[in-house]
PDB file of C-alpha atoms in Angstrom:
ATOM      1  CA  GLN A 561     -11.524   4.696  -6.209  1.00  0.00           C
ATOM      2  CA  VAL A 562     -10.193   2.500  -8.608  1.00  0.00           C
ATOM      3  CA  GLN A 563      -6.466   2.427  -9.690  1.00  0.00           C
ATOM      4  CA  LEU A 564      -4.982   1.017 -12.496  1.00  0.00           C
ATOM      5  CA  ALA A 565      -1.175   0.141 -13.017  1.00  0.00           C
ATOM      6  CA  GLU A 566      -0.068  -1.165 -16.732  1.00  0.00           C
ATOM      7  CA  SER A 567       3.657  -2.705 -17.130  1.00  0.00           C
ATOM      8  CA  GLY A 568       5.420  -4.920 -19.552  1.00  0.00           C
ATOM      9  CA  GLY A 569       5.766  -2.482 -22.442  1.00  0.00           C
ATOM     10  CA  GLY A 570       8.733  -2.526 -24.377  1.00  0.00           C
ATOM     11  CA  LEU A 571      10.509  -2.625 -27.661  1.00  0.00           C
ATOM     12  CA  VAL A 572      10.005  -5.851 -29.992  1.00  0.00           C
ATOM     13  CA  GLN A 573      10.730  -7.033 -33.043  1.00  0.00           C
ATOM     14  CA  ALA A 574       8.442  -7.723 -35.712  1.00  0.00           C
ATOM     15  CA  GLY A 575       6.705 -11.026 -35.776  1.00  0.00           C
ATOM     16  CA  GLY A 576       8.033 -11.115 -32.108  1.00  0.00           C
ATOM     17  CA  SER A 577       5.848 -11.051 -29.082  1.00  0.00           C
ATOM     18  CA  LEU A 578       5.011  -9.416 -25.574  1.00  0.00           C
ATOM     19  CA  ARG A 579       2.760  -9.446 -22.769  1.00  0.00           C
ATOM     20  CA  ILE A 580       1.668  -6.467 -21.256  1.00  0.00           C
ATOM     21  CA  SER A 581      -0.367  -6.724 -17.988  1.00  0.00           C
ATOM     22  CA  CYS A 582      -2.932  -4.935 -15.605  1.00  0.00           C
ATOM     23  CA  ALA A 583      -3.200  -4.561 -11.857  1.00  0.00           C
ATOM     24  CA  MET A 584      -6.092  -2.880 -10.819  1.00  0.00           C
ATOM     25  CA  SER A 585      -6.565  -2.017  -6.765  1.00  0.00           C
ATOM     26  CA  GLY A 586      -9.070   0.263  -4.776  1.00  0.00           C
ATOM     27  CA  ASN A 587     -12.906  -0.774  -4.456  1.00  0.00           C
ATOM     28  CA  THR A 588     -13.171  -3.309  -7.036  1.00  0.00           C
ATOM     29  CA  TYR A 589     -16.547  -3.885  -5.846  1.00  0.00           C
ATOM     30  CA  GLY A 590     -18.921  -3.477  -8.997  1.00  0.00           C
ATOM     31  CA  MET A 591     -16.471  -3.808 -11.347  1.00  0.00           C
ATOM     32  CA  TYR A 592     -17.705  -5.561 -14.757  1.00  0.00           C
ATOM     33  CA  ALA A 593     -14.887  -4.812 -17.342  1.00  0.00           C
ATOM     34  CA  MET A 594     -11.664  -4.555 -18.147  1.00  0.00           C
ATOM     35  CA  GLY A 595     -10.052  -3.321 -21.538  1.00  0.00           C
ATOM     36  CA  TRP A 596      -7.184  -2.418 -23.622  1.00  0.00           C
ATOM     37  CA  PHE A 597      -6.866   0.461 -25.358  1.00  0.00           C
ATOM     38  CA  ARG A 598      -4.033   2.079 -27.734  1.00  0.00           C
ATOM     39  CA  GLN A 599      -2.986   5.257 -28.957  1.00  0.00           C
ATOM     40  CA  ALA A 600      -0.148   6.134 -31.415  1.00  0.00           C
ATOM     41  CA  PRO A 601       1.155   9.746 -32.562  1.00  0.00           C
ATOM     42  CA  GLY A 602      -1.509  11.699 -34.405  1.00  0.00           C
ATOM     43  CA  LYS A 603      -4.191   8.752 -34.169  1.00  0.00           C
ATOM     44  CA  GLU A 604      -6.905   8.799 -31.749  1.00  0.00           C
ATOM     45  CA  ARG A 605      -7.164   6.110 -29.100  1.00  0.00           C
ATOM     46  CA  GLU A 606      -8.459   2.913 -30.315  1.00  0.00           C
ATOM     47  CA  PHE A 607     -10.484  -0.533 -28.616  1.00  0.00           C
ATOM     48  CA  VAL A 608      -7.953  -2.981 -28.744  1.00  0.00           C
ATOM     49  CA  SER A 609      -9.706  -5.870 -26.463  1.00  0.00           C
ATOM     50  CA  ALA A 610     -11.913  -6.269 -23.396  1.00  0.00           C
ATOM     51  CA  ILE A 611     -12.901  -8.948 -21.234  1.00  0.00           C
ATOM     52  CA  THR A 612     -15.535  -8.886 -18.583  1.00  0.00           C
ATOM     53  CA  LEU A 613     -14.510  -9.861 -14.918  1.00  0.00           C
ATOM     54  CA  SER A 614     -17.369 -12.646 -13.945  1.00  0.00           C
ATOM     55  CA  ALA A 615     -17.751 -14.427 -17.111  1.00  0.00           C
ATOM     56  CA  GLY A 616     -14.823 -14.150 -18.788  1.00  0.00           C
ATOM     57  CA  SER A 617     -16.089 -12.826 -22.199  1.00  0.00           C
ATOM     58  CA  THR A 618     -14.167 -11.934 -24.545  1.00  0.00           C
ATOM     59  CA  PHE A 619     -13.422  -9.452 -27.374  1.00  0.00           C
ATOM     60  CA  TYR A 620     -10.989  -8.249 -30.149  1.00  0.00           C
ATOM     61  CA  SER A 621     -10.789  -5.251 -32.382  1.00  0.00           C
ATOM     62  CA  ASP A 622     -10.800  -6.685 -36.594  1.00  0.00           C
ATOM     63  CA  SER A 623      -7.099  -5.902 -36.328  1.00  0.00           C
ATOM     64  CA  VAL A 624      -5.536  -8.178 -33.594  1.00  0.00           C
ATOM     65  CA  LYS A 625      -8.136 -11.035 -33.538  1.00  0.00           C
ATOM     66  CA  GLY A 626      -6.129 -14.051 -33.845  1.00  0.00           C
ATOM     67  CA  ARG A 627      -3.117 -12.262 -32.635  1.00  0.00           C
ATOM     68  CA  PHE A 628      -3.686 -11.042 -29.002  1.00  0.00           C
ATOM     69  CA  THR A 629      -4.912 -12.888 -26.384  1.00  0.00           C
ATOM     70  CA  ILE A 630      -6.881 -11.332 -23.498  1.00  0.00           C
ATOM     71  CA  SER A 631      -6.947 -13.091 -19.980  1.00  0.00           C
ATOM     72  CA  ARG A 632      -7.577 -12.335 -16.331  1.00  0.00           C
ATOM     73  CA  ASP A 633      -6.456 -13.533 -12.811  1.00  0.00           C
ATOM     74  CA  GLY A 634      -9.405 -13.007 -11.066  1.00  0.00           C
ATOM     75  CA  ALA A 635      -7.982 -13.647  -7.744  1.00  0.00           C
ATOM     76  CA  LYS A 636      -5.655 -11.125  -8.664  1.00  0.00           C
ATOM     77  CA  ASN A 637      -7.467  -8.807 -10.062  1.00  0.00           C
ATOM     78  CA  ILE A 638      -4.550  -8.572 -13.402  1.00  0.00           C
ATOM     79  CA  MET A 639      -5.616  -8.607 -16.784  1.00  0.00           C
ATOM     80  CA  TYR A 640      -2.956  -9.678 -19.321  1.00  0.00           C
ATOM     81  CA  LEU A 641      -2.517  -9.163 -23.092  1.00  0.00           C
ATOM     82  CA  GLN A 642      -0.329 -11.458 -25.320  1.00  0.00           C
ATOM     83  CA  MET A 643       0.497 -10.381 -28.021  1.00  0.00           C
ATOM     84  CA  SER A 644       2.050 -12.228 -30.926  1.00  0.00           C
ATOM     85  CA  SER A 645       2.890 -11.722 -34.542  1.00  0.00           C
ATOM     86  CA  LEU A 646       3.123  -7.960 -33.838  1.00  0.00           C
ATOM     87  CA  LYS A 647       3.625  -5.482 -36.727  1.00  0.00           C
ATOM     88  CA  PRO A 648       5.454  -1.971 -36.681  1.00  0.00           C
ATOM     89  CA  GLU A 649       1.090  -0.499 -36.510  1.00  0.00           C
ATOM     90  CA  ASP A 650       0.872  -2.193 -33.173  1.00  0.00           C
ATOM     91  CA  SER A 651       3.335   0.369 -31.770  1.00  0.00           C
ATOM     92  CA  ALA A 652       1.247   2.695 -29.161  1.00  0.00           C
ATOM     93  CA  VAL A 653       1.193   3.616 -25.315  1.00  0.00           C
ATOM     94  CA  TYR A 654      -1.243   0.782 -24.616  1.00  0.00           C
ATOM     95  CA  TYR A 655      -3.779   1.815 -21.609  1.00  0.00           C
ATOM     96  CA  CYS A 656      -5.935  -0.531 -19.494  1.00  0.00           C
ATOM     97  CA  ALA A 657      -9.190   1.128 -18.332  1.00  0.00           C
ATOM     98  CA  ALA A 658     -11.872  -0.666 -16.029  1.00  0.00           C
ATOM     99  CA  GLN A 659     -16.090  -0.452 -16.239  1.00  0.00           C
ATOM    100  CA  HIS A 660     -18.209  -0.366 -13.559  1.00  0.00           C
ATOM    101  CA  VAL A 661     -21.483  -2.132 -14.148  1.00  0.00           C
ATOM    102  CA  THR A 662     -23.418   0.569 -13.613  1.00  0.00           C
ATOM    103  CA  THR A 663     -22.206   2.626 -15.840  1.00  0.00           C
ATOM    104  CA  SER A 664     -21.979   1.549 -19.986  1.00  0.00           C
ATOM    105  CA  ARG A 665     -18.192   3.411 -20.570  1.00  0.00           C
ATOM    106  CA  TYR A 666     -14.443   3.320 -19.090  1.00  0.00           C
ATOM    107  CA  ASP A 667     -14.219   5.509 -16.304  1.00  0.00           C
ATOM    108  CA  TYR A 668     -11.512   4.073 -15.126  1.00  0.00           C
ATOM    109  CA  TRP A 669      -8.126   4.318 -16.706  1.00  0.00           C
ATOM    110  CA  GLY A 670      -4.037   3.598 -16.232  1.00  0.00           C
ATOM    111  CA  GLN A 671      -0.939   5.985 -17.400  1.00  0.00           C
ATOM    112  CA  GLY A 672      -0.006   3.716 -20.105  1.00  0.00           C
ATOM    113  CA  THR A 673       2.573   1.286 -20.891  1.00  0.00           C
ATOM    114  CA  GLN A 674       4.760   2.000 -24.759  1.00  0.00           C
ATOM    115  CA  VAL A 675       4.693  -0.696 -27.116  1.00  0.00           C
ATOM    116  CA  THR A 676       7.180  -0.235 -29.875  1.00  0.00           C
ATOM    117  CA  VAL A 677       7.760  -2.764 -32.536  1.00  0.00           C
ATOM    118  CA  SER A 678      10.563  -2.369 -35.065  1.00  0.00           C
ATOM    119  CA  SER A 679      10.277  -3.781 -38.542  1.00  0.00           C
TER     120      SER A 679
END
């Protein structure tokens, strides 16, 4: 089983920056990718960014491309999301997720961390 724990959320002013982290623990053998998703009140959960754990390939949604940077510390099984030029519409609960190499979906999820951007 894999456990994911997010940290680093908080309140920031528009235009500011924030970094959130996700620590993966447990049986991490065979994990292929990790990603960030977010869900704002009244909206569906949406993809934000992802990174493959071996090659480090990165993917971003159009709404955050150029403003957010995803990275990982392979030795520590920690994934980061550096968020810059934050906008009020970035406010949401941010969830960390992990994907095993044998599946094409994110099977493991964290509890989420709140990010609030004030205008």
